[in-house]
mmCIF file of C-alpha atoms in Angstrom:
data_model
loop_
_atom_site.group_PDB
_atom_site.id
_atom_site.type_symbol
_atom_site.label_atom_id
_atom_site.label_comp_id
_atom_site.label_asym_id
_atom_site.label_seq_id
_atom_site.Cartn_x
_atom_site.Cartn_y
_atom_site.Cartn_z
ATOM 1 C CA UNK A 1 158.614 165.916 31.081
ATOM 2 C CA UNK A 2 160.911 163.794 29.055
ATOM 3 C CA UNK A 3 164.016 162.530 30.742
ATOM 4 C CA UNK A 4 167.475 162.206 29.177
ATOM 5 C CA UNK A 5 167.817 159.028 27.028
ATOM 6 C CA UNK A 6 170.641 156.703 28.029
ATOM 7 C CA UNK A 7 171.887 153.715 26.012
ATOM 8 C CA UNK A 8 173.414 152.254 29.139
ATOM 9 C CA UNK A 9 171.203 149.523 30.583
ATOM 10 C CA UNK A 10 170.214 149.811 34.218
ATOM 11 C CA UNK A 11 170.726 147.001 36.631
ATOM 12 C CA UNK A 12 172.457 143.651 36.243
ATOM 13 C CA UNK A 13 169.690 142.137 34.071
ATOM 14 C CA UNK A 14 169.859 145.062 31.691
ATOM 15 C CA UNK A 15 173.603 144.830 31.446
ATOM 16 C CA UNK A 16 173.388 141.106 30.603
ATOM 17 C CA UNK A 17 170.842 141.746 27.845
ATOM 18 C CA UNK A 18 173.041 144.490 26.416
ATOM 19 C CA UNK A 19 176.147 142.260 26.402
ATOM 20 C CA UNK A 20 174.193 139.518 24.646
ATOM 21 C CA UNK A 21 173.049 141.921 21.922
ATOM 22 C CA UNK A 22 176.602 143.166 21.403
ATOM 23 C CA UNK A 23 177.921 139.596 21.152
ATOM 24 C CA UNK A 24 175.328 138.651 18.531
ATOM 25 C CA UNK A 25 176.072 141.766 16.530
ATOM 26 C CA UNK A 26 179.822 140.998 16.641
ATOM 27 C CA UNK A 27 179.347 137.453 15.341
ATOM 28 C CA UNK A 28 177.122 138.696 12.521
ATOM 29 C CA UNK A 29 179.703 141.327 11.584
ATOM 30 C CA UNK A 30 182.465 138.692 11.430
ATOM 31 C CA UNK A 31 180.359 136.434 9.191
ATOM 32 C CA UNK A 32 179.571 139.273 6.799
ATOM 33 C CA UNK A 33 183.241 140.283 6.720
ATOM 34 C CA UNK A 34 184.230 136.709 5.884
ATOM 35 C CA UNK A 35 181.860 136.604 2.905
ATOM 36 C CA UNK A 36 183.197 139.938 1.707
ATOM 37 C CA UNK A 37 186.822 138.768 1.880
ATOM 38 C CA UNK A 38 186.003 135.536 0.032
ATOM 39 C CA UNK A 39 184.337 137.495 -2.749
ATOM 40 C CA UNK A 40 187.289 139.865 -3.014
ATOM 41 C CA UNK A 41 189.733 136.939 -3.067
ATOM 42 C CA UNK A 42 187.996 135.210 -5.981
ATOM 43 C CA UNK A 43 187.427 138.358 -7.996
ATOM 44 C CA UNK A 44 190.984 139.615 -7.558
ATOM 45 C CA UNK A 45 192.708 136.299 -8.261
ATOM 46 C CA UNK A 46 193.912 135.776 -4.690
ATOM 47 C CA UNK A 47 192.475 132.259 -4.766
ATOM 48 C CA UNK A 48 195.087 130.662 -6.981
ATOM 49 C CA UNK A 49 195.304 126.961 -6.196
ATOM 50 C CA UNK A 50 193.171 124.220 -7.662
ATOM 51 C CA UNK A 51 192.367 122.913 -4.180
ATOM 52 C CA UNK A 52 190.937 126.258 -3.058
ATOM 53 C CA UNK A 53 189.088 126.801 -6.308
ATOM 54 C CA UNK A 54 187.459 123.365 -6.316
ATOM 55 C CA UNK A 55 185.643 124.304 -3.113
ATOM 56 C CA UNK A 56 184.085 127.245 -4.953
ATOM 57 C CA UNK A 57 183.669 125.892 -8.504
ATOM 58 C CA UNK A 58 182.688 122.186 -8.361
ATOM 59 C CA UNK A 59 183.910 120.087 -11.285
ATOM 60 C CA UNK A 60 181.413 118.976 -13.927
ATOM 61 C CA UNK A 61 181.158 115.337 -15.099
ATOM 62 C CA UNK A 62 183.359 115.917 -18.173
ATOM 63 C CA UNK A 63 185.563 118.682 -16.879
ATOM 64 C CA UNK A 64 188.990 118.789 -15.301
ATOM 65 C CA UNK A 65 190.219 121.069 -12.490
ATOM 66 C CA UNK A 66 192.307 122.898 -15.101
ATOM 67 C CA UNK A 67 189.152 123.683 -17.153
ATOM 68 C CA UNK A 68 187.496 125.070 -14.024
ATOM 69 C CA UNK A 69 190.529 127.301 -13.461
ATOM 70 C CA UNK A 70 190.234 128.675 -16.974
ATOM 71 C CA UNK A 71 186.499 129.327 -16.552
ATOM 72 C CA UNK A 72 187.141 131.285 -13.369
ATOM 73 C CA UNK A 73 189.948 133.262 -14.955
ATOM 74 C CA UNK A 74 192.372 132.114 -12.277
ATOM 75 C CA UNK A 75 195.896 131.103 -13.239
ATOM 76 C CA UNK A 76 198.101 128.682 -11.353
ATOM 77 C CA UNK A 77 200.721 130.282 -9.119
ATOM 78 C CA UNK A 78 203.369 128.192 -10.916
ATOM 79 C CA UNK A 79 203.071 128.109 -14.752
ATOM 80 C CA UNK A 80 205.125 124.902 -14.851
ATOM 81 C CA UNK A 81 202.488 123.211 -12.730
ATOM 82 C CA UNK A 82 200.216 123.060 -15.764
ATOM 83 C CA UNK A 83 202.442 120.342 -17.242
ATOM 84 C CA UNK A 84 202.188 118.014 -14.246
ATOM 85 C CA UNK A 85 200.085 114.888 -13.973
ATOM 86 C CA UNK A 86 199.168 114.903 -10.269
ATOM 87 C CA UNK A 87 196.954 111.827 -10.559
ATOM 88 C CA UNK A 88 199.810 109.602 -11.730
ATOM 89 C CA UNK A 89 202.881 110.851 -9.896
ATOM 90 C CA UNK A 90 204.891 110.255 -13.075
ATOM 91 C CA UNK A 91 205.763 113.851 -13.869
ATOM 92 C CA UNK A 92 204.830 115.568 -17.112
ATOM 93 C CA UNK A 93 204.299 113.770 -20.419
ATOM 94 C CA UNK A 94 207.872 113.429 -21.733
ATOM 95 C CA UNK A 95 206.759 113.256 -25.375
ATOM 96 C CA UNK A 96 203.445 115.101 -25.885
ATOM 97 C CA UNK A 97 203.996 115.099 -29.659
ATOM 98 C CA UNK A 98 203.631 111.296 -29.488
ATOM 99 C CA UNK A 99 200.286 110.572 -27.785
ATOM 100 C CA UNK A 100 200.735 106.910 -28.747
ATOM 101 C CA UNK A 101 204.073 105.930 -27.199
ATOM 102 C CA UNK A 102 203.923 102.526 -28.914
ATOM 103 C CA UNK A 103 204.912 104.299 -32.143
ATOM 104 C CA UNK A 104 208.099 105.755 -30.681
ATOM 105 C CA UNK A 105 211.583 104.448 -31.413
ATOM 106 C CA UNK A 106 214.646 105.134 -29.282
ATOM 107 C CA UNK A 107 215.815 107.525 -31.979
ATOM 108 C CA UNK A 108 212.606 109.528 -31.413
ATOM 109 C CA UNK A 109 213.334 109.712 -27.688
ATOM 110 C CA UNK A 110 216.878 110.930 -28.357
ATOM 111 C CA UNK A 111 215.640 113.725 -30.595
ATOM 112 C CA UNK A 112 213.670 115.119 -27.644
ATOM 113 C CA UNK A 113 216.860 115.812 -25.658
ATOM 114 C CA UNK A 114 218.321 119.258 -26.479
ATOM 115 C CA UNK A 115 221.988 120.195 -26.493
ATOM 116 C CA UNK A 116 225.184 118.288 -27.209
ATOM 117 C CA UNK A 117 224.776 114.646 -26.249
ATOM 118 C CA UNK A 118 228.510 114.342 -25.571
ATOM 119 C CA UNK A 119 228.377 116.892 -22.739
ATOM 120 C CA UNK A 120 226.890 117.467 -19.290
ATOM 121 C CA UNK A 121 227.044 121.072 -18.108
ATOM 122 C CA UNK A 122 229.253 121.903 -21.062
ATOM 123 C CA UNK A 123 231.957 119.288 -20.462
ATOM 124 C CA UNK A 124 232.664 115.633 -21.134
ATOM 125 C CA UNK A 125 232.056 113.735 -17.880
ATOM 126 C CA UNK A 126 235.053 111.896 -16.428
ATOM 127 C CA UNK A 127 235.243 108.114 -16.391
ATOM 128 C CA UNK A 128 234.795 105.233 -18.821
ATOM 129 C CA UNK A 129 231.220 104.364 -19.867
ATOM 130 C CA UNK A 130 230.276 100.740 -19.277
ATOM 131 C CA UNK A 131 227.123 98.676 -18.802
ATOM 132 C CA UNK A 132 226.247 96.531 -15.803
ATOM 133 C CA UNK A 133 224.172 93.375 -15.436
ATOM 134 C CA UNK A 134 221.261 94.494 -13.270
ATOM 135 C CA UNK A 135 218.674 92.121 -11.816
ATOM 136 C CA UNK A 136 215.029 92.592 -10.877
ATOM 137 C CA UNK A 137 214.190 92.454 -7.177
ATOM 138 C CA UNK A 138 210.484 93.171 -7.483
ATOM 139 C CA UNK A 139 208.055 94.061 -10.236
ATOM 140 C CA UNK A 140 204.331 94.653 -10.533
ATOM 141 C CA UNK A 141 202.248 96.104 -13.358
ATOM 142 C CA UNK A 142 199.379 98.360 -12.294
ATOM 143 C CA UNK A 143 197.128 100.004 -14.890
ATOM 144 C CA UNK A 144 199.786 99.786 -17.573
ATOM 145 C CA UNK A 145 202.641 101.112 -15.415
ATOM 146 C CA UNK A 146 205.535 98.891 -14.339
ATOM 147 C CA UNK A 147 206.627 99.381 -10.736
ATOM 148 C CA UNK A 148 210.052 97.771 -10.723
ATOM 149 C CA UNK A 149 212.987 97.696 -8.310
ATOM 150 C CA UNK A 150 216.378 96.960 -9.826
ATOM 151 C CA UNK A 151 219.489 95.722 -8.052
ATOM 152 C CA UNK A 152 222.452 97.510 -9.642
ATOM 153 C CA UNK A 153 225.681 95.570 -8.981
ATOM 154 C CA UNK A 154 227.638 98.742 -9.648
ATOM 155 C CA UNK A 155 230.804 99.619 -11.519
ATOM 156 C CA UNK A 156 234.453 99.616 -10.555
ATOM 157 C CA UNK A 157 236.014 102.911 -9.525
ATOM 158 C CA UNK A 158 236.677 105.092 -12.569
ATOM 159 C CA UNK A 159 233.808 103.665 -14.631
ATOM 160 C CA UNK A 160 230.462 105.351 -15.179
ATOM 161 C CA UNK A 161 227.111 105.122 -16.880
ATOM 162 C CA UNK A 162 226.874 106.472 -20.409
ATOM 163 C CA UNK A 163 225.197 109.875 -20.678
ATOM 164 C CA UNK A 164 221.492 109.146 -20.607
ATOM 165 C CA UNK A 165 218.047 110.462 -19.696
ATOM 166 C CA UNK A 166 215.072 108.950 -17.898
ATOM 167 C CA UNK A 167 211.679 109.653 -19.499
ATOM 168 C CA UNK A 168 210.151 109.703 -16.005
ATOM 169 C CA UNK A 169 211.525 110.827 -12.612
ATOM 170 C CA UNK A 170 213.200 107.843 -10.930
ATOM 171 C CA UNK A 171 214.697 107.189 -7.498
ATOM 172 C CA UNK A 172 218.121 105.749 -6.622
ATOM 173 C CA UNK A 173 219.290 104.513 -3.209
ATOM 174 C CA UNK A 174 223.006 103.779 -2.813
ATOM 175 C CA UNK A 175 223.715 100.600 -0.825
ATOM 176 C CA UNK A 176 227.518 100.555 -0.688
ATOM 177 C CA UNK A 177 230.356 102.789 -1.827
ATOM 178 C CA UNK A 178 229.666 106.147 -3.425
ATOM 179 C CA UNK A 179 228.879 107.711 -6.811
ATOM 180 C CA UNK A 180 229.524 111.117 -8.303
ATOM 181 C CA UNK A 181 226.204 112.167 -9.813
ATOM 182 C CA UNK A 182 226.388 114.609 -12.730
ATOM 183 C CA UNK A 183 223.079 116.124 -13.859
ATOM 184 C CA UNK A 184 222.756 118.803 -16.531
ATOM 185 C CA UNK A 185 221.820 122.159 -15.024
ATOM 186 C CA UNK A 186 222.759 121.121 -11.484
ATOM 187 C CA UNK A 187 225.883 120.972 -9.363
ATOM 188 C CA UNK A 188 227.683 117.630 -9.195
ATOM 189 C CA UNK A 189 226.896 115.726 -6.005
ATOM 190 C CA UNK A 190 228.408 112.763 -4.179
ATOM 191 C CA UNK A 191 225.919 110.177 -2.928
ATOM 192 C CA UNK A 192 227.168 107.565 -0.492
ATOM 193 C CA UNK A 193 225.862 104.416 1.158
ATOM 194 C CA UNK A 194 222.458 104.937 2.752
ATOM 195 C CA UNK A 195 221.651 108.025 0.668
ATOM 196 C CA UNK A 196 218.934 108.344 -1.984
ATOM 197 C CA UNK A 197 218.455 110.867 -4.770
ATOM 198 C CA UNK A 198 216.001 111.653 -7.530
ATOM 199 C CA UNK A 199 216.955 111.474 -11.199
ATOM 200 C CA UNK A 200 214.900 114.163 -12.999
ATOM 201 C CA UNK A 201 213.076 113.270 -16.173
ATOM 202 C CA UNK A 202 214.449 113.970 -19.650
ATOM 203 C CA UNK A 203 217.624 115.540 -18.207
ATOM 204 C CA UNK A 204 221.137 114.534 -19.277
ATOM 205 C CA UNK A 205 223.013 112.746 -16.522
ATOM 206 C CA UNK A 206 225.692 110.175 -15.637
ATOM 207 C CA UNK A 207 226.882 108.383 -12.497
ATOM 208 C CA UNK A 208 230.601 107.817 -11.892
ATOM 209 C CA UNK A 209 231.803 105.150 -9.437
ATOM 210 C CA UNK A 210 234.195 106.786 -6.976
ATOM 211 C CA UNK A 211 233.998 104.404 -4.017
ATOM 212 C CA UNK A 212 233.447 105.209 -0.374
ATOM 213 C CA UNK A 213 234.994 104.464 3.010
ATOM 214 C CA UNK A 214 233.499 100.976 2.840
ATOM 215 C CA UNK A 215 235.048 100.228 -0.577
ATOM 216 C CA UNK A 216 237.934 97.757 -0.501
ATOM 217 C CA UNK A 217 240.539 97.288 -3.209
ATOM 218 C CA UNK A 218 239.280 95.145 -6.039
ATOM 219 C CA UNK A 219 235.632 95.725 -5.122
ATOM 220 C CA UNK A 220 233.071 97.700 -7.093
ATOM 221 C CA UNK A 221 232.858 101.405 -6.353
ATOM 222 C CA UNK A 222 229.171 101.302 -5.476
ATOM 223 C CA UNK A 223 225.975 99.250 -5.530
ATOM 224 C CA UNK A 224 222.444 100.615 -5.487
ATOM 225 C CA UNK A 225 218.721 99.995 -5.793
ATOM 226 C CA UNK A 226 216.808 101.744 -8.576
ATOM 227 C CA UNK A 227 213.110 102.211 -7.816
ATOM 228 C CA UNK A 228 211.386 102.904 -11.132
ATOM 229 C CA UNK A 229 207.855 103.576 -12.381
ATOM 230 C CA UNK A 230 207.735 102.947 -16.112
ATOM 231 C CA UNK A 231 204.551 103.403 -18.192
ATOM 232 C CA UNK A 232 204.052 100.835 -20.909
ATOM 233 C CA UNK A 233 205.823 101.566 -24.209
ATOM 234 C CA UNK A 234 208.387 103.746 -22.432
ATOM 235 C CA UNK A 235 212.008 102.749 -21.670
ATOM 236 C CA UNK A 236 213.626 102.911 -18.230
ATOM 237 C CA UNK A 237 216.419 105.000 -19.675
ATOM 238 C CA UNK A 238 217.566 106.327 -23.041
ATOM 239 C CA UNK A 239 221.301 106.282 -23.723
ATOM 240 C CA UNK A 240 222.165 109.363 -25.768
ATOM 241 C CA UNK A 241 225.994 109.491 -25.668
ATOM 242 C CA UNK A 242 226.802 109.118 -29.384
ATOM 243 C CA UNK A 243 229.778 106.771 -29.051
ATOM 244 C CA UNK A 244 228.014 104.476 -26.574
ATOM 245 C CA UNK A 245 224.517 103.920 -27.895
ATOM 246 C CA UNK A 246 225.257 100.177 -27.852
ATOM 247 C CA UNK A 247 224.961 100.289 -24.040
ATOM 248 C CA UNK A 248 221.214 100.928 -24.262
ATOM 249 C CA UNK A 249 220.408 97.269 -23.592
ATOM 250 C CA UNK A 250 223.314 96.606 -21.233
ATOM 251 C CA UNK A 251 221.644 97.555 -17.943
ATOM 252 C CA UNK A 252 217.873 97.091 -17.902
ATOM 253 C CA UNK A 253 216.912 93.878 -19.668
ATOM 254 C CA UNK A 254 213.581 92.149 -19.107
ATOM 255 C CA UNK A 255 210.704 90.457 -20.904
ATOM 256 C CA UNK A 256 207.732 91.119 -18.676
ATOM 257 C CA UNK A 257 205.048 92.539 -20.928
ATOM 258 C CA UNK A 258 206.238 96.114 -20.452
ATOM 259 C CA UNK A 259 209.766 96.701 -21.685
ATOM 260 C CA UNK A 260 209.622 94.444 -24.717
ATOM 261 C CA UNK A 261 207.150 96.838 -26.364
ATOM 262 C CA UNK A 262 209.821 99.531 -26.739
ATOM 263 C CA UNK A 263 211.223 99.866 -30.262
ATOM 264 C CA UNK A 264 214.994 99.620 -30.194
ATOM 265 C CA UNK A 265 215.752 101.388 -33.482
#
């Protein structure tokens, strides 16, 4: 006579074997679930970064990560990211219509800046534009890019830079005093001694010397270090303020195999 079947193991040994089988089955279920989620993520576009995608679609010898993204039908989470150059750290190409930057003149650079070159955020910036005699603290050329640190002796209170743009993002660290930084599309900011800020590329801007608590009468309103990365054939800055184009060569002057290749016209 058949007895009643029971799935419950009898005795301690049976219970141990049963627990082991359940544990193995659980691990297998988790592995299979992981594969299923990965497949769903790729097919539905949930995997959206180049880093994640590279682990799934290895890059061919003549392909870029961007080409792999296109093959997989996966778009970047940030459309603007497609313009970046992550291998150089120099931002996007400021003049893609000029692949050969050695052919560019300063007038070509100025044409790339939209809007009224007299204005920042719709108004004429306060202060009197003037140049300053900067000096080089350190410079090194690596793979055609100049890494240069400038000592900016500053301007007296009430004087400012002409309206200008930087083809590449550049960093400024204020040493003494303070400056009012005016950047198109952003709020004006005051940067004092010990503070650093980024100057965005190809964006109209100007710095006005306002002085700080450490500024004494008769002294300049600020001094700073400019830490620049400048690819060959590109200028450190491009003065665009129509009445002060003559200040283009009044701040960054050097003959080091990098800057002298820029056409001044």
